[in-house]
mmCIF file of C-alpha atoms in Angstrom:
data_model
loop_
_atom_site.group_PDB
_atom_site.id
_atom_site.type_symbol
_atom_site.label_atom_id
_atom_site.label_comp_id
_atom_site.label_asym_id
_atom_site.label_seq_id
_atom_site.Cartn_x
_atom_site.Cartn_y
_atom_site.Cartn_z
ATOM 1 C CA UNK W 1 15.657 32.220 1.412
ATOM 2 C CA UNK W 2 19.130 31.648 2.931
ATOM 3 C CA UNK W 3 20.447 30.914 -0.570
ATOM 4 C CA UNK W 4 19.454 34.406 -1.745
ATOM 5 C CA UNK W 5 20.762 36.130 1.403
ATOM 6 C CA UNK W 6 24.128 34.386 1.109
ATOM 7 C CA UNK W 7 24.608 35.875 -2.347
ATOM 8 C CA UNK W 8 24.176 39.490 -1.264
ATOM 9 C CA UNK W 9 27.839 39.922 -0.382
ATOM 10 C CA UNK W 10 29.120 38.992 -3.850
ATOM 11 C CA UNK W 11 29.406 41.389 -6.797
ATOM 12 C CA UNK W 12 26.489 41.131 -9.189
ATOM 13 C CA UNK W 13 24.201 39.733 -6.501
ATOM 14 C CA UNK W 14 21.197 41.733 -7.731
ATOM 15 C CA UNK W 15 21.362 39.911 -11.071
ATOM 16 C CA UNK W 16 21.511 36.555 -9.252
ATOM 17 C CA UNK W 17 18.436 37.412 -7.179
ATOM 18 C CA UNK W 18 16.499 38.340 -10.319
ATOM 19 C CA UNK W 19 17.534 35.042 -11.952
ATOM 20 C CA UNK W 20 16.363 33.107 -8.873
ATOM 21 C CA UNK W 21 12.999 34.855 -8.968
ATOM 22 C CA UNK W 22 12.615 34.049 -12.656
ATOM 23 C CA UNK W 23 13.568 30.427 -11.958
ATOM 24 C CA UNK W 24 10.951 30.156 -9.201
ATOM 25 C CA UNK W 25 8.303 31.766 -11.403
ATOM 26 C CA UNK W 26 9.031 29.255 -14.182
ATOM 27 C CA UNK W 27 8.641 26.358 -11.761
ATOM 28 C CA UNK W 28 5.352 27.740 -10.448
ATOM 29 C CA UNK W 29 4.080 27.899 -13.989
ATOM 30 C CA UNK W 30 5.162 24.347 -14.706
ATOM 31 C CA UNK W 31 3.302 23.051 -11.638
ATOM 32 C CA UNK W 32 0.123 24.776 -12.790
ATOM 33 C CA UNK W 33 0.580 23.509 -16.340
ATOM 34 C CA UNK W 34 1.103 19.941 -15.114
ATOM 35 C CA UNK W 35 -2.071 20.040 -13.003
ATOM 36 C CA UNK W 36 -4.208 21.598 -15.758
ATOM 37 C CA UNK W 37 -2.890 19.203 -18.382
ATOM 38 C CA UNK W 38 -3.492 16.230 -16.137
ATOM 39 C CA UNK W 39 -7.082 17.185 -15.338
ATOM 40 C CA UNK W 40 -7.980 18.246 -18.862
ATOM 41 C CA UNK W 41 -6.501 15.198 -20.542
ATOM 42 C CA UNK W 42 -8.073 12.824 -18.035
ATOM 43 C CA UNK W 43 -11.484 14.409 -18.488
ATOM 44 C CA UNK W 44 -11.421 14.282 -22.273
ATOM 45 C CA UNK W 45 -10.063 10.764 -22.646
ATOM 46 C CA UNK W 46 -12.313 9.478 -19.851
ATOM 47 C CA UNK W 47 -15.350 10.628 -21.789
ATOM 48 C CA UNK W 48 -13.966 9.077 -24.961
ATOM 49 C CA UNK W 49 -13.190 5.801 -23.163
ATOM 50 C CA UNK W 50 -16.649 5.587 -21.637
ATOM 51 C CA UNK W 51 -18.289 6.231 -25.002
ATOM 52 C CA UNK W 52 -16.129 3.652 -26.773
ATOM 53 C CA UNK W 53 -16.864 1.131 -24.037
ATOM 54 C CA UNK W 54 -20.582 1.845 -24.313
ATOM 55 C CA UNK W 55 -20.497 1.387 -28.075
ATOM 56 C CA UNK W 56 -18.594 -1.873 -27.654
ATOM 57 C CA UNK W 57 -21.109 -3.159 -25.123
ATOM 58 C CA UNK W 58 -24.057 -2.219 -27.339
ATOM 59 C CA UNK W 59 -22.575 -3.854 -30.430
ATOM 60 C CA UNK W 60 -20.958 -7.025 -29.071
ATOM 61 C CA UNK W 61 -22.975 -7.577 -25.888
ATOM 62 C CA UNK W 62 -26.592 -6.840 -26.910
ATOM 63 C CA UNK W 63 -28.164 -9.102 -24.260
ATOM 64 C CA UNK W 64 -25.835 -8.094 -21.436
ATOM 65 C CA UNK W 65 -27.204 -7.113 -18.075
ATOM 66 C CA UNK W 66 -24.834 -6.034 -15.344
ATOM 67 C CA UNK W 67 -21.734 -7.255 -17.202
ATOM 68 C CA UNK W 68 -22.467 -4.584 -19.810
ATOM 69 C CA UNK W 69 -21.005 -2.039 -17.376
ATOM 70 C CA UNK W 70 -17.524 -3.547 -17.584
ATOM 71 C CA UNK W 71 -16.421 -2.099 -20.979
ATOM 72 C CA UNK W 72 -17.451 1.514 -20.190
ATOM 73 C CA UNK W 73 -15.872 1.280 -16.733
ATOM 74 C CA UNK W 74 -12.602 -0.054 -18.118
ATOM 75 C CA UNK W 75 -12.693 2.496 -20.929
ATOM 76 C CA UNK W 76 -13.162 5.320 -18.432
ATOM 77 C CA UNK W 77 -10.351 4.105 -16.164
ATOM 78 C CA UNK W 78 -7.933 3.682 -19.055
ATOM 79 C CA UNK W 79 -9.011 7.081 -20.367
ATOM 80 C CA UNK W 80 -8.292 8.717 -17.013
ATOM 81 C CA UNK W 81 -4.886 7.079 -16.822
ATOM 82 C CA UNK W 82 -3.718 7.774 -20.374
ATOM 83 C CA UNK W 83 -5.433 11.156 -20.544
ATOM 84 C CA UNK W 84 -3.760 12.464 -17.408
ATOM 85 C CA UNK W 85 -0.335 11.372 -18.586
ATOM 86 C CA UNK W 86 -0.716 12.559 -22.177
ATOM 87 C CA UNK W 87 -2.405 15.815 -21.172
ATOM 88 C CA UNK W 88 0.340 16.664 -18.702
ATOM 89 C CA UNK W 89 3.089 15.768 -21.160
ATOM 90 C CA UNK W 90 1.482 17.628 -24.053
ATOM 91 C CA UNK W 91 0.836 20.842 -22.149
ATOM 92 C CA UNK W 92 4.322 20.901 -20.622
ATOM 93 C CA UNK W 93 5.825 20.169 -24.032
ATOM 94 C CA UNK W 94 3.760 22.824 -25.842
ATOM 95 C CA UNK W 95 4.777 25.442 -23.286
ATOM 96 C CA UNK W 96 8.469 24.486 -23.630
ATOM 97 C CA UNK W 97 8.903 23.318 -20.048
ATOM 98 C CA UNK W 98 11.915 21.168 -19.255
ATOM 99 C CA UNK W 99 11.662 17.449 -18.481
ATOM 100 C CA UNK W 100 8.096 16.977 -19.621
ATOM 101 C CA UNK W 101 8.728 13.320 -20.429
ATOM 102 C CA UNK W 102 10.107 12.473 -16.997
ATOM 103 C CA UNK W 103 7.160 14.199 -15.360
ATOM 104 C CA UNK W 104 4.771 12.126 -17.472
ATOM 105 C CA UNK W 105 6.547 8.892 -16.508
ATOM 106 C CA UNK W 106 6.303 9.675 -12.802
ATOM 107 C CA UNK W 107 2.697 10.742 -13.252
ATOM 108 C CA UNK W 108 1.780 7.482 -14.991
ATOM 109 C CA UNK W 109 2.825 5.493 -11.937
ATOM 110 C CA UNK W 110 1.116 7.807 -9.478
ATOM 111 C CA UNK W 111 -2.170 7.888 -11.405
ATOM 112 C CA UNK W 112 -2.182 4.102 -11.761
ATOM 113 C CA UNK W 113 -1.562 3.776 -8.031
ATOM 114 C CA UNK W 114 -4.546 6.032 -7.350
ATOM 115 C CA UNK W 115 -6.849 4.296 -9.828
ATOM 116 C CA UNK W 116 -6.107 0.926 -8.251
ATOM 117 C CA UNK W 117 -6.015 2.144 -4.661
ATOM 118 C CA UNK W 118 -9.082 4.356 -4.416
ATOM 119 C CA UNK W 119 -11.707 1.737 -5.296
ATOM 120 C CA UNK W 120 -10.130 -0.566 -2.711
ATOM 121 C CA UNK W 121 -10.165 2.153 -0.053
ATOM 122 C CA UNK W 122 -13.706 3.254 -0.911
ATOM 123 C CA UNK W 123 -14.962 -0.329 -0.672
ATOM 124 C CA UNK W 124 -14.422 -0.157 3.096
ATOM 125 C CA UNK W 125 -16.638 2.915 3.446
ATOM 126 C CA UNK W 126 -20.256 2.069 2.614
ATOM 127 C CA UNK W 127 -22.128 4.607 0.512
ATOM 128 C CA UNK W 128 -18.979 6.381 -0.628
ATOM 129 C CA UNK W 129 -19.161 5.527 -4.335
ATOM 130 C CA UNK W 130 -20.271 9.098 -5.076
ATOM 131 C CA UNK W 131 -16.895 10.304 -3.795
ATOM 132 C CA UNK W 132 -14.898 8.385 -6.397
ATOM 133 C CA UNK W 133 -14.817 11.067 -9.107
ATOM 134 C CA UNK W 134 -14.063 14.049 -6.803
ATOM 135 C CA UNK W 135 -11.332 12.083 -5.051
ATOM 136 C CA UNK W 136 -9.935 10.990 -8.413
ATOM 137 C CA UNK W 137 -9.866 14.600 -9.618
ATOM 138 C CA UNK W 138 -8.111 15.718 -6.449
ATOM 139 C CA UNK W 139 -5.655 12.849 -6.790
ATOM 140 C CA UNK W 140 -4.872 13.836 -10.393
ATOM 141 C CA UNK W 141 -3.919 17.339 -9.266
ATOM 142 C CA UNK W 142 -1.868 16.074 -6.322
ATOM 143 C CA UNK W 143 -0.184 13.420 -8.476
ATOM 144 C CA UNK W 144 0.733 15.986 -11.141
ATOM 145 C CA UNK W 145 2.212 18.296 -8.519
ATOM 146 C CA UNK W 146 4.118 15.428 -6.887
ATOM 147 C CA UNK W 147 5.446 14.184 -10.215
ATOM 148 C CA UNK W 148 6.600 17.666 -11.181
ATOM 149 C CA UNK W 149 8.219 18.126 -7.761
ATOM 150 C CA UNK W 150 10.094 14.820 -8.055
ATOM 151 C CA UNK W 151 11.441 15.802 -11.460
ATOM 152 C CA UNK W 152 12.422 19.361 -10.555
ATOM 153 C CA UNK W 153 14.084 18.583 -7.232
#
């Protein structure tokens, strides 16, 4: 706010205020686009990864018991990671937002940090396995917003 008030004494200050409002509105849109792209991409590629992992386990591990859960779990985790990054990048790119690639790079690190960190944290709280997906979804939104903030600041 002080930035806008300081410009009121210069000629053409009304035009500058309108440009600042447009700039802020564009950034708000890019935050929303990053969050939606991250969630949507993660959801779609997670489902694809789980299905591919299930098909792999059925075909190459027909007598598997508990170890048959490893391929779908890995497929889902990789799908969340790649889907969040690609979804965020694609939606920002399609909507002509600046620095979509840098946002995706930051997001890839943040999502990987969450995917590795949350199972470790949830292992200390018994009976909290049901919270993994809601916490992961919340983390994807927060990570997308943080990544976009780091790039735009």
